[in-house]
PDB file of C-alpha atoms in Angstrom:
ATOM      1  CA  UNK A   1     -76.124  20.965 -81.761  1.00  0.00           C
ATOM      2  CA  UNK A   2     -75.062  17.622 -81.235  1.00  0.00           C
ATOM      3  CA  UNK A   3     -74.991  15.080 -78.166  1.00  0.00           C
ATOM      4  CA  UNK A   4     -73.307  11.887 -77.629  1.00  0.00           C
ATOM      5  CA  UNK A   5     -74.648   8.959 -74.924  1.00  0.00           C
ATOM      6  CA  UNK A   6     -72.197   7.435 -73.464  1.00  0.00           C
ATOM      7  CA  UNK A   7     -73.197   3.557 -71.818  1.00  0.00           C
ATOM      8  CA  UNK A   8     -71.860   2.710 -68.293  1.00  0.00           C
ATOM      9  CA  UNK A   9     -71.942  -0.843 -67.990  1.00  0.00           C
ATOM     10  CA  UNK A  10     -72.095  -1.381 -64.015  1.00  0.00           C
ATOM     11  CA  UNK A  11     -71.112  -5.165 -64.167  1.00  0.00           C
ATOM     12  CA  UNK A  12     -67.620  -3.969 -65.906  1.00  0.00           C
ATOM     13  CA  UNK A  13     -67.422  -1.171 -63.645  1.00  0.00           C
ATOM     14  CA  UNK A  14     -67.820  -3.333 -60.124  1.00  0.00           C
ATOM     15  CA  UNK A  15     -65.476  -6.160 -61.613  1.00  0.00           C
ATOM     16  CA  UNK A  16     -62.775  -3.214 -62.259  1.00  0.00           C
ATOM     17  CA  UNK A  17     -63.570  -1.622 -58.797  1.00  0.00           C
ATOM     18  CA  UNK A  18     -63.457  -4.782 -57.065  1.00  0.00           C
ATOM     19  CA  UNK A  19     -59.781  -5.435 -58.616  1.00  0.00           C
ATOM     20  CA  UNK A  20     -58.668  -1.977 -57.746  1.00  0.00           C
ATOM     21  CA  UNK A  21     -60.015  -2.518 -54.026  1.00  0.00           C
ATOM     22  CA  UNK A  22     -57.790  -5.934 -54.161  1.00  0.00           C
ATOM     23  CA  UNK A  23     -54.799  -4.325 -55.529  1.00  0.00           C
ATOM     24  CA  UNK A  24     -54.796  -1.865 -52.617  1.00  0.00           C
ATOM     25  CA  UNK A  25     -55.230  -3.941 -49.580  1.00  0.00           C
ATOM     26  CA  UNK A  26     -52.340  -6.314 -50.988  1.00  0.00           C
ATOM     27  CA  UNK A  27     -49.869  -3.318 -51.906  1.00  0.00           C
ATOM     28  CA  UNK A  28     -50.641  -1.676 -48.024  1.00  0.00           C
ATOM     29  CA  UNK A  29     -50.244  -5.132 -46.004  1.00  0.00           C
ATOM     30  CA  UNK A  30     -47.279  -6.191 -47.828  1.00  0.00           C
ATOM     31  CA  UNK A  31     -45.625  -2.475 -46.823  1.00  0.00           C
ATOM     32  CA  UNK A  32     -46.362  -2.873 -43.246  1.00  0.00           C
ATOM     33  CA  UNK A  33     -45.322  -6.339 -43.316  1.00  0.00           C
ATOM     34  CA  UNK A  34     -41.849  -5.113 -44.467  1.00  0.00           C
ATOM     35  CA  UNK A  35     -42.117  -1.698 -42.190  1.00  0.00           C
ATOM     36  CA  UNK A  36     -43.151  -4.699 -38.864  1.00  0.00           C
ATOM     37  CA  UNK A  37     -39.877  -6.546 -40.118  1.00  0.00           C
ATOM     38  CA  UNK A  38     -37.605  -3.396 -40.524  1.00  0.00           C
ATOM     39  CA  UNK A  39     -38.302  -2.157 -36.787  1.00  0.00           C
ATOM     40  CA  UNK A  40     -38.277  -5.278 -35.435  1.00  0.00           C
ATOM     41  CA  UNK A  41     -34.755  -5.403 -36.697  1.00  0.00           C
ATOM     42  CA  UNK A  42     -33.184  -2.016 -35.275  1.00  0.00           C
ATOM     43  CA  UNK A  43     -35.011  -2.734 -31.829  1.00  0.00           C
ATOM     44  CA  UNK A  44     -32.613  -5.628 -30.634  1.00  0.00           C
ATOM     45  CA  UNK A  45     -33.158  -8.104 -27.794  1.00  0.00           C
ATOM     46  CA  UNK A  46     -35.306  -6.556 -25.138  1.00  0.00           C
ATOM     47  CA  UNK A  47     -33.360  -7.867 -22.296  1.00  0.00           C
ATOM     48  CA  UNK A  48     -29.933  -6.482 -23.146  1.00  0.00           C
ATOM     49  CA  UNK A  49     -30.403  -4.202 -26.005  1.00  0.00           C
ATOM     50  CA  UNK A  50     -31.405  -1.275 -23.375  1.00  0.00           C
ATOM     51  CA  UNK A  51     -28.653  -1.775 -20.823  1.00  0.00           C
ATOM     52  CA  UNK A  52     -26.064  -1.874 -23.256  1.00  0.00           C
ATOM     53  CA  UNK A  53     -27.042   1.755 -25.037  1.00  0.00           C
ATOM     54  CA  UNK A  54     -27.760   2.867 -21.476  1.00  0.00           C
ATOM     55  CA  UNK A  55     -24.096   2.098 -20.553  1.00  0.00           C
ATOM     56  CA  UNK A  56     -22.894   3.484 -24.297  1.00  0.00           C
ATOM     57  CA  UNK A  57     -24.554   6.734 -23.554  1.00  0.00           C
ATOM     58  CA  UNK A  58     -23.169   7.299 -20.242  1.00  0.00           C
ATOM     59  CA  UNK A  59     -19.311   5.990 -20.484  1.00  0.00           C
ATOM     60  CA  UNK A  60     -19.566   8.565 -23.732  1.00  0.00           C
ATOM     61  CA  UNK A  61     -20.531  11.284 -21.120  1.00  0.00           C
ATOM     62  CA  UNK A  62     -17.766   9.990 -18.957  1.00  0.00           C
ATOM     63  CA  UNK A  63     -15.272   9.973 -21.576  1.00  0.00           C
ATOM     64  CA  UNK A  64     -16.456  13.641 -22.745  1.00  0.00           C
ATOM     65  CA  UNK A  65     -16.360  14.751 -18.949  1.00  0.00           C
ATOM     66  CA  UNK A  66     -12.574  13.556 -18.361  1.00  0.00           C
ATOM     67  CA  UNK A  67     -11.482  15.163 -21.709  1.00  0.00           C
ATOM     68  CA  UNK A  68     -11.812  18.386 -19.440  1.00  0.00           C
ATOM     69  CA  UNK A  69     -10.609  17.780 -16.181  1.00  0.00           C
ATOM     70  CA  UNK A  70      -7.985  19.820 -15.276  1.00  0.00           C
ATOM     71  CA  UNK A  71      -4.358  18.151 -15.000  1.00  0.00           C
ATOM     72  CA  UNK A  72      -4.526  18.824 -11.258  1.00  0.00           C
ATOM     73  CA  UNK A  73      -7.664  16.154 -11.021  1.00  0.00           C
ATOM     74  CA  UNK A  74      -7.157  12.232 -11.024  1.00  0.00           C
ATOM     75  CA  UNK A  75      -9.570   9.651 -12.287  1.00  0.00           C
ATOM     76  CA  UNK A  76      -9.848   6.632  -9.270  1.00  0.00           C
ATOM     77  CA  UNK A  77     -12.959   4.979 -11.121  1.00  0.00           C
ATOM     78  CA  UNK A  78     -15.240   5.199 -13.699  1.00  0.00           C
ATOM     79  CA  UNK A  79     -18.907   3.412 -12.372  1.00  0.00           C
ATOM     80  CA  UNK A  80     -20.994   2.618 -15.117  1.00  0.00           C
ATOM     81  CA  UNK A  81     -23.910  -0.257 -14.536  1.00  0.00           C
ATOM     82  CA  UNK A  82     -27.336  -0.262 -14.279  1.00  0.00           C
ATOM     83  CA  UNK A  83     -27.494   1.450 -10.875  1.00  0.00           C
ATOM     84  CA  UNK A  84     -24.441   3.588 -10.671  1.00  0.00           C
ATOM     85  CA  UNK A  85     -23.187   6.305 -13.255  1.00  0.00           C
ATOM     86  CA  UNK A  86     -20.075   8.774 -12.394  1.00  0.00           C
ATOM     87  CA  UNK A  87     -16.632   9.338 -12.457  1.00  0.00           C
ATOM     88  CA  UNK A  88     -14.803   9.663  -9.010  1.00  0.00           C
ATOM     89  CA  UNK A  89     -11.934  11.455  -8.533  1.00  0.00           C
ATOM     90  CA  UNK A  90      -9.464  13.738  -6.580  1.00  0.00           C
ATOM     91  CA  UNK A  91      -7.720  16.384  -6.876  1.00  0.00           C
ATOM     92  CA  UNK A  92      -3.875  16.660  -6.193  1.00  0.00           C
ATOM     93  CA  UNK A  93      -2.304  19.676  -4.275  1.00  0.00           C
ATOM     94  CA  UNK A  94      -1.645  19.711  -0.545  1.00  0.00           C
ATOM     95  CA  UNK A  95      -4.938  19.409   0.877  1.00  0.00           C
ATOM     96  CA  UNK A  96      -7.007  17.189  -1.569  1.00  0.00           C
ATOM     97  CA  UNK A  97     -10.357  16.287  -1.990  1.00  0.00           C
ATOM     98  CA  UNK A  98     -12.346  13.338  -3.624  1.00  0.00           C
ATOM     99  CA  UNK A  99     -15.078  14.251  -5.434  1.00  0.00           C
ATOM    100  CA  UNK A 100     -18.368  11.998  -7.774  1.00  0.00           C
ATOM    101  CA  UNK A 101     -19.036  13.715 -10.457  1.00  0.00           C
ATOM    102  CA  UNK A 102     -22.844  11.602 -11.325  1.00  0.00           C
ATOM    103  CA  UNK A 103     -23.614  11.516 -15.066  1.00  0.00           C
ATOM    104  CA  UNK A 104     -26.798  11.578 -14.662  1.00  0.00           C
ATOM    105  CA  UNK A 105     -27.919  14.219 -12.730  1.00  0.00           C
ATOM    106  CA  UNK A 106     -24.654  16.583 -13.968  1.00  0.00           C
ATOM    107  CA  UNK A 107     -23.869  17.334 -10.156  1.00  0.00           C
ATOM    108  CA  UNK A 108     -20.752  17.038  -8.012  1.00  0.00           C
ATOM    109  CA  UNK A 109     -20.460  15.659  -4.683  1.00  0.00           C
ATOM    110  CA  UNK A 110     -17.541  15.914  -2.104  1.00  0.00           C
ATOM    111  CA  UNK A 111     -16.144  12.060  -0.967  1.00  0.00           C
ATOM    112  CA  UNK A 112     -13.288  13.684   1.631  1.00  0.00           C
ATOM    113  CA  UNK A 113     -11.074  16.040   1.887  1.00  0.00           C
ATOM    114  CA  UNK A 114     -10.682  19.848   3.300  1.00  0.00           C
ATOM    115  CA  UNK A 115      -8.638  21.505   5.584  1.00  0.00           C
ATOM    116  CA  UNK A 116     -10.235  20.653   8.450  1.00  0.00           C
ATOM    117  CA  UNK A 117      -9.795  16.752   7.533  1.00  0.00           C
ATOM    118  CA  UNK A 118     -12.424  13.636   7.990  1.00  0.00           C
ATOM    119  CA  UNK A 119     -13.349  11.288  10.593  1.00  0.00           C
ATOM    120  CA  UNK A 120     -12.803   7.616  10.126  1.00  0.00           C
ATOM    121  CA  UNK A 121     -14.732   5.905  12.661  1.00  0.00           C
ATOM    122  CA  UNK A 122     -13.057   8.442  15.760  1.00  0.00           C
ATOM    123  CA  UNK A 123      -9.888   8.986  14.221  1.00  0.00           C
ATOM    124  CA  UNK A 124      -9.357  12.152  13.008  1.00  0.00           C
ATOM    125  CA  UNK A 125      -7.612  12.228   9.219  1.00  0.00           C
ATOM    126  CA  UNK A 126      -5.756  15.092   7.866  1.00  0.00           C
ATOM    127  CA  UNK A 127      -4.476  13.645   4.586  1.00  0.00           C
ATOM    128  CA  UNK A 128      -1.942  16.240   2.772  1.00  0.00           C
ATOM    129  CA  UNK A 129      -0.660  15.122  -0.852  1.00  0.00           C
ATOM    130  CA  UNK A 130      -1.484  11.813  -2.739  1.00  0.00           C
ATOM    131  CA  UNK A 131       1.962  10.239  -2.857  1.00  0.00           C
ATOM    132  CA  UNK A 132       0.698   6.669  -4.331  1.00  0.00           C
ATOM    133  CA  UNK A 133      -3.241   4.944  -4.868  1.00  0.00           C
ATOM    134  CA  UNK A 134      -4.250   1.200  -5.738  1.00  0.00           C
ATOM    135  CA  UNK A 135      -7.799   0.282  -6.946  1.00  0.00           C
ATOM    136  CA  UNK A 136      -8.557  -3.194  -4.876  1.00  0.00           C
ATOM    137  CA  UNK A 137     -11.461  -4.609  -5.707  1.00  0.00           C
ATOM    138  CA  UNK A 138     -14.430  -2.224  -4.602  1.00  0.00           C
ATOM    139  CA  UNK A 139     -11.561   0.058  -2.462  1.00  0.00           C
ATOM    140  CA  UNK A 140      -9.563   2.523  -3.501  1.00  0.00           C
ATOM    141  CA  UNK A 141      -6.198   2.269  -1.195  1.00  0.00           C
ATOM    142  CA  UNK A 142      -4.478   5.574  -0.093  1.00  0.00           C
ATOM    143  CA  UNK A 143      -0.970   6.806   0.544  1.00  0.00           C
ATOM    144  CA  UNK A 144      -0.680  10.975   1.751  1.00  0.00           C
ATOM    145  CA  UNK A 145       1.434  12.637   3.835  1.00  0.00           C
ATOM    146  CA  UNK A 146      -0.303  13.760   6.992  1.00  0.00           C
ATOM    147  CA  UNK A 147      -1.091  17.301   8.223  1.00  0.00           C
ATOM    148  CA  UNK A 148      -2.121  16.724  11.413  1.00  0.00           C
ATOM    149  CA  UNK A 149      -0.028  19.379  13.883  1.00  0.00           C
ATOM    150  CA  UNK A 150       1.128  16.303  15.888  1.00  0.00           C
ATOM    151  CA  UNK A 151       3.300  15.048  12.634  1.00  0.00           C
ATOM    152  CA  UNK A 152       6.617  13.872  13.065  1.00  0.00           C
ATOM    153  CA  UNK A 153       8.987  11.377  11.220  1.00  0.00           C
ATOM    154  CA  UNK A 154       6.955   8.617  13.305  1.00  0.00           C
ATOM    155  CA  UNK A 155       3.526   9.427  11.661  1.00  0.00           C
ATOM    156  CA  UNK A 156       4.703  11.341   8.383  1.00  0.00           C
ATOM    157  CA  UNK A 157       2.418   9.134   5.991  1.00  0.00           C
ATOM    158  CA  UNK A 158      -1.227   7.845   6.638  1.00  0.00           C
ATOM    159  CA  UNK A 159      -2.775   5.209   4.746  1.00  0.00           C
ATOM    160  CA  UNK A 160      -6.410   4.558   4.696  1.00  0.00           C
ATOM    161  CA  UNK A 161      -9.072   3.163   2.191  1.00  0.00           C
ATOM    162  CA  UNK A 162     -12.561   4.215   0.212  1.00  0.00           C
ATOM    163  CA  UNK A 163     -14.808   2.064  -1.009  1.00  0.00           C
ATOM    164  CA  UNK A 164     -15.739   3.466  -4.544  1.00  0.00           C
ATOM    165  CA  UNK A 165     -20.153   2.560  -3.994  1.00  0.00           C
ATOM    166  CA  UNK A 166     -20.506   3.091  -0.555  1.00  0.00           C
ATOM    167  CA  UNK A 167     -17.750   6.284   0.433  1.00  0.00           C
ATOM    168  CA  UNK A 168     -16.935   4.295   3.126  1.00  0.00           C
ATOM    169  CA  UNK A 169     -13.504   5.321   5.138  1.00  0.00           C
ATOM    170  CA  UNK A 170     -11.705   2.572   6.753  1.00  0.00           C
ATOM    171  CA  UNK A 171      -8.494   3.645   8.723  1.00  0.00           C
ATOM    172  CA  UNK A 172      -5.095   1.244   8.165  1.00  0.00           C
ATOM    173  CA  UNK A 173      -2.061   2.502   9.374  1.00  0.00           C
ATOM    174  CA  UNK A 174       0.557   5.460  10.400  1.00  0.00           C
ATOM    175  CA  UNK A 175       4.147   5.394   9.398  1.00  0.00           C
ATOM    176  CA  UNK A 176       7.798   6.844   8.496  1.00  0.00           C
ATOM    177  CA  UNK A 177       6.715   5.816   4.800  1.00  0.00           C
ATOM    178  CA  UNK A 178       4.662   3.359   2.942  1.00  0.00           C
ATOM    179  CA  UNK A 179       4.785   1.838  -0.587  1.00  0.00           C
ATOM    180  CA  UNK A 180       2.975  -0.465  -2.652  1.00  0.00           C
ATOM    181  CA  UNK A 181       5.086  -3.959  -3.368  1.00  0.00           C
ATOM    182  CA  UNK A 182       2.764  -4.942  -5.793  1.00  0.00           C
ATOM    183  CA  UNK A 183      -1.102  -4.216  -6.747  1.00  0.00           C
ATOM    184  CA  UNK A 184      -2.199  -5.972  -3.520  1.00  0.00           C
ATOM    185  CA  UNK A 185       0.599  -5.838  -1.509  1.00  0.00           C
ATOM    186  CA  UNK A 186       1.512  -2.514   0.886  1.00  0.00           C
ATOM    187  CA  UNK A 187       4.743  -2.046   2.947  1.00  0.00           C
ATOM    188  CA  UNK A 188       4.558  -0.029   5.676  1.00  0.00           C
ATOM    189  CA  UNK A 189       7.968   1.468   7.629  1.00  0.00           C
ATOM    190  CA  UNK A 190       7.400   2.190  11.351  1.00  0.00           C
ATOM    191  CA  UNK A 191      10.200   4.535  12.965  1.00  0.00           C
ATOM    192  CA  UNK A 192      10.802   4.514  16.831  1.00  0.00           C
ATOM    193  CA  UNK A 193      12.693   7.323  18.560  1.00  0.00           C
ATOM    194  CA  UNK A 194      15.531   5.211  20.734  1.00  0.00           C
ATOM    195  CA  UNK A 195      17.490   8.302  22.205  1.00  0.00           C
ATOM    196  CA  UNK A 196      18.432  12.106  21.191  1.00  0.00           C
ATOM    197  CA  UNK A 197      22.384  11.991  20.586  1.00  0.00           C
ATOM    198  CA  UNK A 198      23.749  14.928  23.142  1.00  0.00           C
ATOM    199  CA  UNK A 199      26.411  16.550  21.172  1.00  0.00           C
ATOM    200  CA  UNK A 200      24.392  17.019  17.777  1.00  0.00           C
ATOM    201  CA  UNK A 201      20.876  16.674  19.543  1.00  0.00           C
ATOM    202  CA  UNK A 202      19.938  14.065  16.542  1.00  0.00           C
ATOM    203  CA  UNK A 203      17.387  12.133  17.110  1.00  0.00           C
ATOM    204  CA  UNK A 204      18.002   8.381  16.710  1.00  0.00           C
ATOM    205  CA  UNK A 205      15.231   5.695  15.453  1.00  0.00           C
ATOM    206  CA  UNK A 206      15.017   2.416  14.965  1.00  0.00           C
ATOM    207  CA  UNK A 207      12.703   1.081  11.936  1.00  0.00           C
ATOM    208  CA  UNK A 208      10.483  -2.164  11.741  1.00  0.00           C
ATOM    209  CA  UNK A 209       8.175  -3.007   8.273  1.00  0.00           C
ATOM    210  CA  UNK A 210       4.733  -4.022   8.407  1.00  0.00           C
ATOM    211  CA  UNK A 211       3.602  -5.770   5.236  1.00  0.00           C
ATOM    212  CA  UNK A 212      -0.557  -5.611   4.207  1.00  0.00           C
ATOM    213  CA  UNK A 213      -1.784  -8.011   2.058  1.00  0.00           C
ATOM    214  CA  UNK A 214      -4.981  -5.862   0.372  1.00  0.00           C
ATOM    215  CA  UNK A 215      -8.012  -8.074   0.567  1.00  0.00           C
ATOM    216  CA  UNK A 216     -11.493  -6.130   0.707  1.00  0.00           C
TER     217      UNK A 216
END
């Protein structure tokens, strides 16, 4: 039988050891020197870098949730900051309502509308069909028929405004018809009933034009 000896020497051994130990720490700060530099790249500013996916994420909710709105439902306004996040809109047909659809808690809330109409302040609304709509400003300016049972050719269109954050209803104006001039400019036609003619009983009206300039 034979046996070998084989001779550690320990001073070799430590040196070796001692490089090895070296070799490590150096390779494993250098990675997470490089790993601190990657993620510090991807994370952005702090101040805007947050707001701005924020707002990414939601306008891609809003664009995903008006891909399936029906063709009877109108967009008014897309609100997308750092407090506010839906889509408001209304619905066409002869009784319409406005509805905000919020993004983020995926429920729907009614502006206006129904048949039994709205208050604004005491008056009584009873808007039928959309016939025109301007966005001014923070208001959303409205031109539908009326459906009150009073109606005649006098009062035949109401006009009245919503303010797209608050849902506030202002009242404007009655008329025989109104139109937008411009984006900030509405004409409004008043008729007055002068006599009924006796042989055809035809009623007989005179017409004046009012003329809003939209500043909210």
């Amino acid at each position: 039988m034979s046996s070998s000896t084989k001779i550690i020497n320990l001073p070799i051994v430590l040196v070796v050891a001692l490089l090895c130990t070296a070799s490590l720490v150096l390779f494993f700060n250098n990675h997470r020197a490089v790993a601190s530099v990657a993620i510090a790249d991807t994370v952005g500013d702090d101040t805007t870098g947050d707001v701005y996916s924020e707002q990414d994420y939601f306008n891609q909710m809003a664009d995903e949730f008006e891909a399936v709105l029906p063709d009877d439902k109108v967009v008014l306004a897309r609100l997308i900051d750092s407090v506010n996040h839906c889509v408001l809109y209304y619905e066409t047909g002869y009784s319409p309502s406005c509805y905000s659809y919020d993004l983020e808690s995926l429920t729907t809330s009614v502006v206006f509308g129904g048949e039994n109409g709205f208050y604004s302040d005491t008056k009584l609304l009873m808007p039928g069909a959309v016939q025109q709509w301007r966005r001014v400003g923070d208001w959303v300016v409205f031109v539908t028929s009326n459906r009150a049972p009073e109606t005649d050719i006098t009062n035949a269109v109401i006009i009245f405004s919503l303010n797209v954050y608050s849902h506030e209803i202002l009242f404007i104006d009655r008329g025989s018809e109104a139109l937008f001039s411009d984006s900030a400019t509405l004409t409004v036609n008043k008729s007055t009933l002068l006599y009924r003619q006796w042989f055809t009983g035809e009623d007989v009206y005179t017409t004046t034009t009012d003329t809003y300039k939209l500043q909210f």
